[in-house]
CSV table of C-alpha atoms in Angstrom, one decimal:
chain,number,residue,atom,x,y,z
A,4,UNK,CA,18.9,-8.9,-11.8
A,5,UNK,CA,17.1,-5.5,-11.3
A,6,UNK,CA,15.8,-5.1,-14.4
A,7,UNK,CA,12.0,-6.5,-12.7
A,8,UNK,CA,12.5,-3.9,-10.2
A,9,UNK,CA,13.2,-1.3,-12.3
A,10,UNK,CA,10.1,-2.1,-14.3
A,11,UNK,CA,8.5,-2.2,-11.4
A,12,UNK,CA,9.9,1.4,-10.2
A,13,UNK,CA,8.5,2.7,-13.5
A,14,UNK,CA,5.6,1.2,-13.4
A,15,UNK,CA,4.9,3.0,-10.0
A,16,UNK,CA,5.6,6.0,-11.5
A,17,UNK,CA,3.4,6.1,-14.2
A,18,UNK,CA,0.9,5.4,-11.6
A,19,UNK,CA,1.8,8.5,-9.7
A,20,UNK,CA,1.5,10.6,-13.1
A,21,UNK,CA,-2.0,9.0,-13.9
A,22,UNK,CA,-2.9,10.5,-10.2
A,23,UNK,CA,-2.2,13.6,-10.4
A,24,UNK,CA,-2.9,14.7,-14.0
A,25,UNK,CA,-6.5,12.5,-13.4
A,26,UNK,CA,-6.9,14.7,-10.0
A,27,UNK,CA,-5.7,18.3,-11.7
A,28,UNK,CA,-8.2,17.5,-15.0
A,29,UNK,CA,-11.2,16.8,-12.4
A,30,UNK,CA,-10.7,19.8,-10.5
A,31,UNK,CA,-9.4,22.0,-13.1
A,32,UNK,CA,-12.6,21.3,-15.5
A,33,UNK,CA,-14.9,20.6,-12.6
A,34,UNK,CA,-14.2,23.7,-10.9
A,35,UNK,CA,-14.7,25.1,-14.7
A,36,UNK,CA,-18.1,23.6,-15.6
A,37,UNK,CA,-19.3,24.8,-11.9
A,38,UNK,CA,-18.7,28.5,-12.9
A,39,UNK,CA,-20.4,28.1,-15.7
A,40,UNK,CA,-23.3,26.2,-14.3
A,41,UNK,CA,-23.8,28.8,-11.7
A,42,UNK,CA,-23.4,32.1,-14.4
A,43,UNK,CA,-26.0,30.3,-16.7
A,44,UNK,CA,-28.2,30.3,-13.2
A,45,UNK,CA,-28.3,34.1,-12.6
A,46,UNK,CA,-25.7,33.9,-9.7
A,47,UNK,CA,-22.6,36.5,-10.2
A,48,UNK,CA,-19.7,34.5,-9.2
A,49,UNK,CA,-15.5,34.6,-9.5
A,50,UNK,CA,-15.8,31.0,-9.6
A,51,UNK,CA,-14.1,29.0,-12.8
A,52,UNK,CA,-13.3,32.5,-15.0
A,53,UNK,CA,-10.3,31.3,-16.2
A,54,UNK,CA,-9.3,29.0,-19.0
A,55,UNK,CA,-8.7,25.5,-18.4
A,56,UNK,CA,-5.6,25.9,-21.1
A,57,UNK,CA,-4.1,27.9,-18.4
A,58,UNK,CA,-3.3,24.8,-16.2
A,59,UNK,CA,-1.3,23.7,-19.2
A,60,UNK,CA,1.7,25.8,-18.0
A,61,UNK,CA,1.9,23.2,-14.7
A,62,UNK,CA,2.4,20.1,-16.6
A,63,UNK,CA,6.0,19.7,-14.5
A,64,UNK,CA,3.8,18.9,-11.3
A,65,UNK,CA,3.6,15.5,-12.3
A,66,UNK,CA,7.7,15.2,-12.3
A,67,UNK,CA,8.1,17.1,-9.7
A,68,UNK,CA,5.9,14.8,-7.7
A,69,UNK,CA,8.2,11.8,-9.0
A,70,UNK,CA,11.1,13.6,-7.8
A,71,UNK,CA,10.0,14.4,-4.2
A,72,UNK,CA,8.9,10.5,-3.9
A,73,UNK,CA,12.5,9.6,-5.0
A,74,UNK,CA,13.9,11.1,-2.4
A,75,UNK,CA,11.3,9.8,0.2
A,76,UNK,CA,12.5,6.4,-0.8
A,77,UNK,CA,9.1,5.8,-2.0
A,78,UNK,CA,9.8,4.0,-5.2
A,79,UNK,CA,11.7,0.4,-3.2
A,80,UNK,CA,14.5,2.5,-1.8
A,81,UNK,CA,16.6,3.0,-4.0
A,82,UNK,CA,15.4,3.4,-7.7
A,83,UNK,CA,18.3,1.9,-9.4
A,84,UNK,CA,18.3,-0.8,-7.3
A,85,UNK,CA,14.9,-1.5,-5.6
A,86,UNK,CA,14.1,-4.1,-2.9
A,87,UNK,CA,11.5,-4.3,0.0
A,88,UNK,CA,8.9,-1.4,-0.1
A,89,UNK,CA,8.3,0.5,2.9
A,90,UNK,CA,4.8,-0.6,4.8
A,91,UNK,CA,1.7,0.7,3.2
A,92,UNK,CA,1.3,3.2,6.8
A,93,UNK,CA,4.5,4.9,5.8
A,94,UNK,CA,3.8,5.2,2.6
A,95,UNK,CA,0.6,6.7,2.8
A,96,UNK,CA,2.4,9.3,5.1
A,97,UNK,CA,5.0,10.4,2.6
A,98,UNK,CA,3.1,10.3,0.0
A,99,UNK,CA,1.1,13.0,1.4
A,100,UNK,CA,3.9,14.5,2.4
A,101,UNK,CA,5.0,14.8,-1.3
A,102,UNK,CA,2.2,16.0,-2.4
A,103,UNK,CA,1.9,18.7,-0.1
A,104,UNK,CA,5.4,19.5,-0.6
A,105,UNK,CA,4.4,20.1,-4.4
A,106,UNK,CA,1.8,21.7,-4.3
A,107,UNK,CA,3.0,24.2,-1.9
A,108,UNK,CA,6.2,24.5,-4.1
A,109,UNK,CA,3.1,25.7,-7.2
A,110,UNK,CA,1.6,28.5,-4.8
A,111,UNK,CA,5.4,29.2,-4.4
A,112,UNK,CA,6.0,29.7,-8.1
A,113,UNK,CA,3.0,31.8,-8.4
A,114,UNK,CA,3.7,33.8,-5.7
A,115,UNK,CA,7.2,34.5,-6.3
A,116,UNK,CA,8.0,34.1,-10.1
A,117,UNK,CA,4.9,35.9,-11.5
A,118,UNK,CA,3.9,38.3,-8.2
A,119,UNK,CA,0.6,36.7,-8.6
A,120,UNK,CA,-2.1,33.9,-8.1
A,121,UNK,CA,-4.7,36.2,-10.1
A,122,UNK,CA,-5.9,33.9,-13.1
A,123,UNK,CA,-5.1,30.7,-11.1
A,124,UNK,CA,-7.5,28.8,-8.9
A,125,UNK,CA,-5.6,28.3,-5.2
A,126,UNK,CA,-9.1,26.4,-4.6
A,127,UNK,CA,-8.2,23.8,-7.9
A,128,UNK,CA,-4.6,24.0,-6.6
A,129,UNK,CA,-5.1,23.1,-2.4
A,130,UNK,CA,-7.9,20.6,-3.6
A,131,UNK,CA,-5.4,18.8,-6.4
A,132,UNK,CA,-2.7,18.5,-3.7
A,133,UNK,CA,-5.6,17.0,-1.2
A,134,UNK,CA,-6.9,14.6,-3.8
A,135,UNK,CA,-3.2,13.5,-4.8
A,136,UNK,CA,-2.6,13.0,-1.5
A,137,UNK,CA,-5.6,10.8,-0.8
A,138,UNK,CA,-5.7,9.3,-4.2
A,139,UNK,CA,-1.8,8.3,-5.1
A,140,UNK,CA,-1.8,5.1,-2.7
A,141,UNK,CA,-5.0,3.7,-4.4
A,142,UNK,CA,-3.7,4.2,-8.3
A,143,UNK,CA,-0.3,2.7,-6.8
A,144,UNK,CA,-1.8,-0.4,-5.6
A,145,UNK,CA,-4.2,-1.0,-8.7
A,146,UNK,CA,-0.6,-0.8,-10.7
A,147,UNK,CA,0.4,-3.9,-8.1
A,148,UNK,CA,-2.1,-5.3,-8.8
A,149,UNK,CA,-1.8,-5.7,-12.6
A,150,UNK,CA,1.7,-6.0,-12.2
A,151,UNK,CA,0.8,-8.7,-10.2
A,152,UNK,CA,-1.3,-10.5,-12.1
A,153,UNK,CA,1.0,-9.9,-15.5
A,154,UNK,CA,3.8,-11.7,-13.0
A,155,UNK,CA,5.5,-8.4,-14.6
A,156,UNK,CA,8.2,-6.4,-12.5
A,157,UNK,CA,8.4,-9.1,-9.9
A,158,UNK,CA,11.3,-8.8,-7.5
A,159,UNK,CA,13.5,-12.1,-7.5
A,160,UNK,CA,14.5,-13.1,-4.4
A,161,UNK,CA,16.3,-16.2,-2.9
A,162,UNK,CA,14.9,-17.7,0.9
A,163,UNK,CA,17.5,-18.8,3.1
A,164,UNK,CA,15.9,-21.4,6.2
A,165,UNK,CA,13.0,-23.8,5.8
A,166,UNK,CA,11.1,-23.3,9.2
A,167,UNK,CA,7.8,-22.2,10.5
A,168,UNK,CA,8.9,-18.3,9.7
A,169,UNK,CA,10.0,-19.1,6.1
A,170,UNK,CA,6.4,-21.0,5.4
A,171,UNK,CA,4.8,-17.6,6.9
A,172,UNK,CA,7.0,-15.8,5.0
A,173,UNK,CA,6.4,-17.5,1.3
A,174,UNK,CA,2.6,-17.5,2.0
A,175,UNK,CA,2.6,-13.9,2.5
A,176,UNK,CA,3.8,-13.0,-0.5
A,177,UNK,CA,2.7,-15.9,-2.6
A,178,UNK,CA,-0.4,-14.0,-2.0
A,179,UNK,CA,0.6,-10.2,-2.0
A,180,UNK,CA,0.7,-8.2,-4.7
A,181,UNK,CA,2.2,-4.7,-2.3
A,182,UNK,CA,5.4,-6.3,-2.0
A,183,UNK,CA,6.3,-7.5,-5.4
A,184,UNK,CA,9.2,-9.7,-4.2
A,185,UNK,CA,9.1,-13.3,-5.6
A,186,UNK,CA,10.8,-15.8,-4.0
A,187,UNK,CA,12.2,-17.8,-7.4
A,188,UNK,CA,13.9,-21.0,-4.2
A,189,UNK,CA,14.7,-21.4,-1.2
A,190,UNK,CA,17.8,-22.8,1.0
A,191,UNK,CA,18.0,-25.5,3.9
A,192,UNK,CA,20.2,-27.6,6.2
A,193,UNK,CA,24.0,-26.8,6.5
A,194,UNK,CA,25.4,-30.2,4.7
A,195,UNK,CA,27.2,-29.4,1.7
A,196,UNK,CA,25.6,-31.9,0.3
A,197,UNK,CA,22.2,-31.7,-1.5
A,198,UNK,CA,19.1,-33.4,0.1
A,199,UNK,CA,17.9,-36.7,-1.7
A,200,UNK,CA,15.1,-35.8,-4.4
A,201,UNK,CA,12.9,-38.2,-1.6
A,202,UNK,CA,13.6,-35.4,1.2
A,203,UNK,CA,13.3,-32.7,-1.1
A,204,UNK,CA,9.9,-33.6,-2.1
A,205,UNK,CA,9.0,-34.5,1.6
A,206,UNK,CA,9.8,-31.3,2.4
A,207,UNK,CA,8.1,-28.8,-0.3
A,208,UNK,CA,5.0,-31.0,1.2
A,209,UNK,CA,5.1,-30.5,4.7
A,210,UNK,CA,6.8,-26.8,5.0
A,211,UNK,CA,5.9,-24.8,1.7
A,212,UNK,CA,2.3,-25.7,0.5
A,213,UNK,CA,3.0,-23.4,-2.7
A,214,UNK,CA,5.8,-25.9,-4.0
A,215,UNK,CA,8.8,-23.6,-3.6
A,216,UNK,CA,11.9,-24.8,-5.2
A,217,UNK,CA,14.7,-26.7,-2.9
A,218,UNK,CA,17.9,-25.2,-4.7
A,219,UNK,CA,19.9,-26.5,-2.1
A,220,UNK,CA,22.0,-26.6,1.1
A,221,UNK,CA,22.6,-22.6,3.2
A,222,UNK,CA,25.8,-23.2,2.3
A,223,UNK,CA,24.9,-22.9,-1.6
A,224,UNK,CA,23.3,-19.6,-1.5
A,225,UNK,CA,26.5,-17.4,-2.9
A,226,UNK,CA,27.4,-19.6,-5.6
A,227,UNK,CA,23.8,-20.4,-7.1
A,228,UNK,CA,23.0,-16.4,-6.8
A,229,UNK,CA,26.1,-15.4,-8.7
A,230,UNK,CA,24.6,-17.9,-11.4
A,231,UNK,CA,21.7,-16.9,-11.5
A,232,UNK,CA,22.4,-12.8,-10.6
A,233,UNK,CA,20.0,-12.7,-8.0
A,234,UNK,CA,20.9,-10.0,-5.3
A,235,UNK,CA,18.2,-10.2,-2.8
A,236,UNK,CA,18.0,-12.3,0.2
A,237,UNK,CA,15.7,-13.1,2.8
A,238,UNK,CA,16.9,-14.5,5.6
A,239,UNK,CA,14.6,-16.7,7.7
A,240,UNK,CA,17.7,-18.6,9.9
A,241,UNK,CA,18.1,-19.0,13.6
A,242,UNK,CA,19.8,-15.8,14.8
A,243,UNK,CA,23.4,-17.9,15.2
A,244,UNK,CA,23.3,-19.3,12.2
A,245,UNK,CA,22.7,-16.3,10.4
A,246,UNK,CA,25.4,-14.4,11.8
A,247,UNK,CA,27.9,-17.4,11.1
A,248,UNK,CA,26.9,-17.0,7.7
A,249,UNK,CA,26.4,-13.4,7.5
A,250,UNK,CA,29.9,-12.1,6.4
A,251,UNK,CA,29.6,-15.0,3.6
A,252,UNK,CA,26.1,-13.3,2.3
A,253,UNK,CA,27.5,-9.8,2.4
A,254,UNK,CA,30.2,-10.6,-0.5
A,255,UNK,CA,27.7,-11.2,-3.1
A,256,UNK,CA,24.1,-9.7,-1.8
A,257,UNK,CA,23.4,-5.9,-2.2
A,258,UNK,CA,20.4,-7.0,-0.3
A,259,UNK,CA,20.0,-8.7,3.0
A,260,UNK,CA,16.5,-9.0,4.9
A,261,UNK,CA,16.8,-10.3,8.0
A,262,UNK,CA,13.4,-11.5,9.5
A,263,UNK,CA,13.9,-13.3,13.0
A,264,UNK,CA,10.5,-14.8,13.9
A,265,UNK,CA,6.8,-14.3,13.1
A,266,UNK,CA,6.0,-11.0,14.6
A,267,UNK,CA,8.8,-11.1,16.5
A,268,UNK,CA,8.7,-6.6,16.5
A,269,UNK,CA,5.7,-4.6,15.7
A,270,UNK,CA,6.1,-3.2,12.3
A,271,UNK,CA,4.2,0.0,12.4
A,272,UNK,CA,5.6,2.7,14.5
A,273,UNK,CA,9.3,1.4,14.8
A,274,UNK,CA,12.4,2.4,13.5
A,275,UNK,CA,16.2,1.4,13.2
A,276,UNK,CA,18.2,3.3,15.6
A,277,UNK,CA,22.3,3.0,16.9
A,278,UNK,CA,23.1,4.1,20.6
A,279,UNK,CA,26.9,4.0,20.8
A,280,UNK,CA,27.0,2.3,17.4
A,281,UNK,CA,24.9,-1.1,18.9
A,282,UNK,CA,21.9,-1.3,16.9
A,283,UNK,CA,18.4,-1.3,18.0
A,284,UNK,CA,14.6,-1.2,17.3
A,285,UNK,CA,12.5,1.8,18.7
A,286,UNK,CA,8.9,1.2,19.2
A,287,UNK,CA,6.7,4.0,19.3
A,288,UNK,CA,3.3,3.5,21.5
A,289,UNK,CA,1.3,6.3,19.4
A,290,UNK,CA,-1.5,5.3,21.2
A,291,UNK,CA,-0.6,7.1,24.0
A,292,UNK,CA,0.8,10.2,22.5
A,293,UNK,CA,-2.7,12.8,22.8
A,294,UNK,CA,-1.7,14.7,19.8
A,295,UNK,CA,-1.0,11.3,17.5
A,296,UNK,CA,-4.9,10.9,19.0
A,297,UNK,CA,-6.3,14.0,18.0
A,298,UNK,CA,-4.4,14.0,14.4
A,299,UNK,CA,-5.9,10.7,13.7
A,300,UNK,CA,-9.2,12.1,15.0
A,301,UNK,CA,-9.1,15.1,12.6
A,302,UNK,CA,-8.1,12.5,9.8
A,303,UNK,CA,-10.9,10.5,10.0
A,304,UNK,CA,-13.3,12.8,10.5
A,305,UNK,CA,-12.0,14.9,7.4
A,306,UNK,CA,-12.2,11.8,5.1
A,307,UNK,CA,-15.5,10.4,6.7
A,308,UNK,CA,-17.2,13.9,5.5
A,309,UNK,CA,-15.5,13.9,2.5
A,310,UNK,CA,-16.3,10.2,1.6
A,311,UNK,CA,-20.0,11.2,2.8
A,312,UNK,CA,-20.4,14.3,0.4
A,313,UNK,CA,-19.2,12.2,-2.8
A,314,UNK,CA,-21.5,8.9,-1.9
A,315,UNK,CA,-24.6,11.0,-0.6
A,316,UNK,CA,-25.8,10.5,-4.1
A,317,UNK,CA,-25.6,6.7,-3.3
A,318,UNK,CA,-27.4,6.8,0.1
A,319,UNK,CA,-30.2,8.3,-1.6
A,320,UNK,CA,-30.4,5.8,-4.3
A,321,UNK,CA,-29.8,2.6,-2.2
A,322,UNK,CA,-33.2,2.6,0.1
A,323,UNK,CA,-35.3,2.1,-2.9
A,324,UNK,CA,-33.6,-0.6,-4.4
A,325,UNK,CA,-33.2,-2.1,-1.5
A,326,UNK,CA,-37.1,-1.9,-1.4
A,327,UNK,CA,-37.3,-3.2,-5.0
A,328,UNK,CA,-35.8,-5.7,-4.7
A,329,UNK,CA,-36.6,-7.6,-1.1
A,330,UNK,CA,-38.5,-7.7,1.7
A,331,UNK,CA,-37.6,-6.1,4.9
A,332,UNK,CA,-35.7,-3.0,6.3
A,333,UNK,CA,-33.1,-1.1,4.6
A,334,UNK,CA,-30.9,-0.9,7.6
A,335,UNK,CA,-28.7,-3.5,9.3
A,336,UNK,CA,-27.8,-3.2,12.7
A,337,UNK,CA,-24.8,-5.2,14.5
A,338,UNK,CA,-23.9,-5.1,18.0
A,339,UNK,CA,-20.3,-4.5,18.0
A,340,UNK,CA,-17.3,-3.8,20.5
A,341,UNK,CA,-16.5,-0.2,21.0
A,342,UNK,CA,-13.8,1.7,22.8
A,343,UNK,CA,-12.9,0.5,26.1
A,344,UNK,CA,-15.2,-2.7,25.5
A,345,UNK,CA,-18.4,-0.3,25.2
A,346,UNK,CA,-20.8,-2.1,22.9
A,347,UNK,CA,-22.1,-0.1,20.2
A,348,UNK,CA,-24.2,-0.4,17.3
A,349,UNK,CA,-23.0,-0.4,13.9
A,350,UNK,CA,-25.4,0.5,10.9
A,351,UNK,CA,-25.0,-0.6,7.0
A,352,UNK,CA,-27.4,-1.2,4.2
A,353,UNK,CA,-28.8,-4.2,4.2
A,354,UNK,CA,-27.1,-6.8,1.9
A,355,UNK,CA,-28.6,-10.0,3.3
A,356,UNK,CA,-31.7,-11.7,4.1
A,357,UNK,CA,-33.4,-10.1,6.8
A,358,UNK,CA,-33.0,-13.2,8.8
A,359,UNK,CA,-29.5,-13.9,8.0
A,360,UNK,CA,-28.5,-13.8,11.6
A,361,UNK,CA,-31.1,-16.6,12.4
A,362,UNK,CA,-29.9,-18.4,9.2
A,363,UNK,CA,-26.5,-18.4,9.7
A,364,UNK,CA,-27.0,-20.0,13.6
A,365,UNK,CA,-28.8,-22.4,11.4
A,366,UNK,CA,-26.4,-23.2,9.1
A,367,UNK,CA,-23.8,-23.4,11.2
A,368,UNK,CA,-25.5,-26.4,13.9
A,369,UNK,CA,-26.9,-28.3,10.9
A,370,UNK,CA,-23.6,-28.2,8.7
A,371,UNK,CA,-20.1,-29.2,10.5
A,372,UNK,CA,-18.1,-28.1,7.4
């Protein structure tokens, strides 16, 4: 049953490798080529006197980096037997926490087991690390993506309840290709009898839009997922219900995900905890934490000038087609709700007809639709 997972875990790691061998070639080479730009200019410079052959002697980084995102859970859990991810906000946090945490450990190496950086770049090493960082979530989800698309390393999972939060539910990730869980049926009603092919029908209508196949009665979840080896379920019941019913799930499920209403509990910023062995939720208000502020502050702007310094080349280029190819100003400006309800303007380059404001109020009193 975890064979799709598994493909899936692998498949995520190759994704990871692609990252950071793509982000050590561009800096190792790039860094190269500017040295040698800049010596073939006149200017006397340490920069890129080394070979690039040298870097060959790191080619562990890679499975170090898929070792230190194992044991962040970053691969489903458990990589033997993957289920939900994590969200893609804690992901992106451990994952550049990984890759801080291996790039550090190739300074360490340097440092300690040849008494030396000389011959190595710590500029191509600190910028690697930082490009990993920013870079592994992206070549992760274009992996989903394909994986997605191939319906290849798919997660089956079974759907216990037939209410409003199991429609939400099989929407979702009928249409998300992050999670990889696919819901192969679903379970409803408590009779031990199955529901009329009528009913059935009726139902699949009115609750799951996507056709989602009616395997039978919440009663019938153990012995249809023994015959059919399917180990992960997500439980959509009424909290009673699914405790009645939970010792029953536990003797055959290695998986249980219990989801209680529609954004019922904020997802980002909580976390499981146990206070005299009663469980809980804890949720964190980082808005109000001044250092969670200023770290987010730092974050953006850090990225912002980053993402400005690499699409400069863009901005240049943009105004003049913009002029080639319509009439009208290059910019767009927006009137737009700020912090604290401060209006503000936002700017882009103009996409649109220069009217499009006026068109749209148009369109939208002429056309009901």
């Amino acid at each position: 049953m975890f064979t799709q997972g598994r493909i899936r875990v692998l498949a995520l790691c190759v994704a990871d490798i692609a990252c950071v061998l793509l982000t050590w070639a561009l800096m190792v080479y790039g860094y190269w080529a500017l040295g040698k730009w800049l010596t073939y200019m006149g200017v006397v410079t340490s920069i890129g006197r080394y070979s690039p052959s040298l870097y060959l002697a790191f080619w562990p980084v890679p499975l170090v980096f898929i070792f230190i995102n194992s044991s962040f859970s970053l691969y489903h859990g458990n990589w033997m037997y993957p289920a939900a991810p994590l969200s893609p906000v804690e992901e992106m946090r451990r994952l550049f926490g990984s890759s801080l945490l291996t790039h550090i450990g190739v300074i360490a190496v340097l440092a300690f087991a040849y008494q030396t950086t000389e011959g190595f770049s710590r500029v191509v090493i600190a910028f690697s690390g930082l490009l990993t960082a920013l870079g592994a979530q992206s070549f992760r989800n274009w992996m989903r993506y394909i994986l997605f698309k191939t319906k290849i390393g798919q997660i089956p999972v079974f759907l216990a309840g037939g209410g409003e939060v199991a429609s939400h539910v099989t929407t979702m990730l009928g249409n998300d290709a992050y999670s990889g869980l696919n819901i192969v049926g679903y379970f409803d009603g408590v009779d031990k009898v199955r529901t009329n092919q009528k009913k059935r029908r009726e139902k699949q209508k009115n609750i799951f839009k996507r056709g989602l196949p009616f395997l039978g009665s919440l009663r019938d979840i153990v012995s249809v997922a023994k015959k059919r080896d399917v180990k992960i379920l997500l439980a959509c019941q009424d909290e009673r219900l699914f405790r009645q019913q939970l010792e029953e799930f536990s003797s055959w499920f290695t998986y249980i995900e219990y989801i209680p209403s529609v954004r019922a509990l904020p997802l980002f910023g909580s976390r499981v905890i146990s206070i005299g062995g009663i469980g809980g939720f804890e949720m964190v208000n980082q808005g109000r934490m001044k250092i969670k502020r200023l770290q987010k502050r730092v974050l953006d702007t850090l990225l912002s000038s980053i993402a400005f310094v690499f699409l400069l080349p863009f901005f240049i280029i943009l105004p003049f087609l913009i002029k080639m190819t319509s009439h009208g100003p290059v910019f767009f400006r927006q009137k737009r709700l700020g912090r604290n309800g401060v209006p503000i303007y936002v700017w882009k380059f103009r996409s649109m007809y220069r009217d499009a404001d006026e068109r749209l109020k148009i369109l939208l009193a002429s056309d009901p639709r």
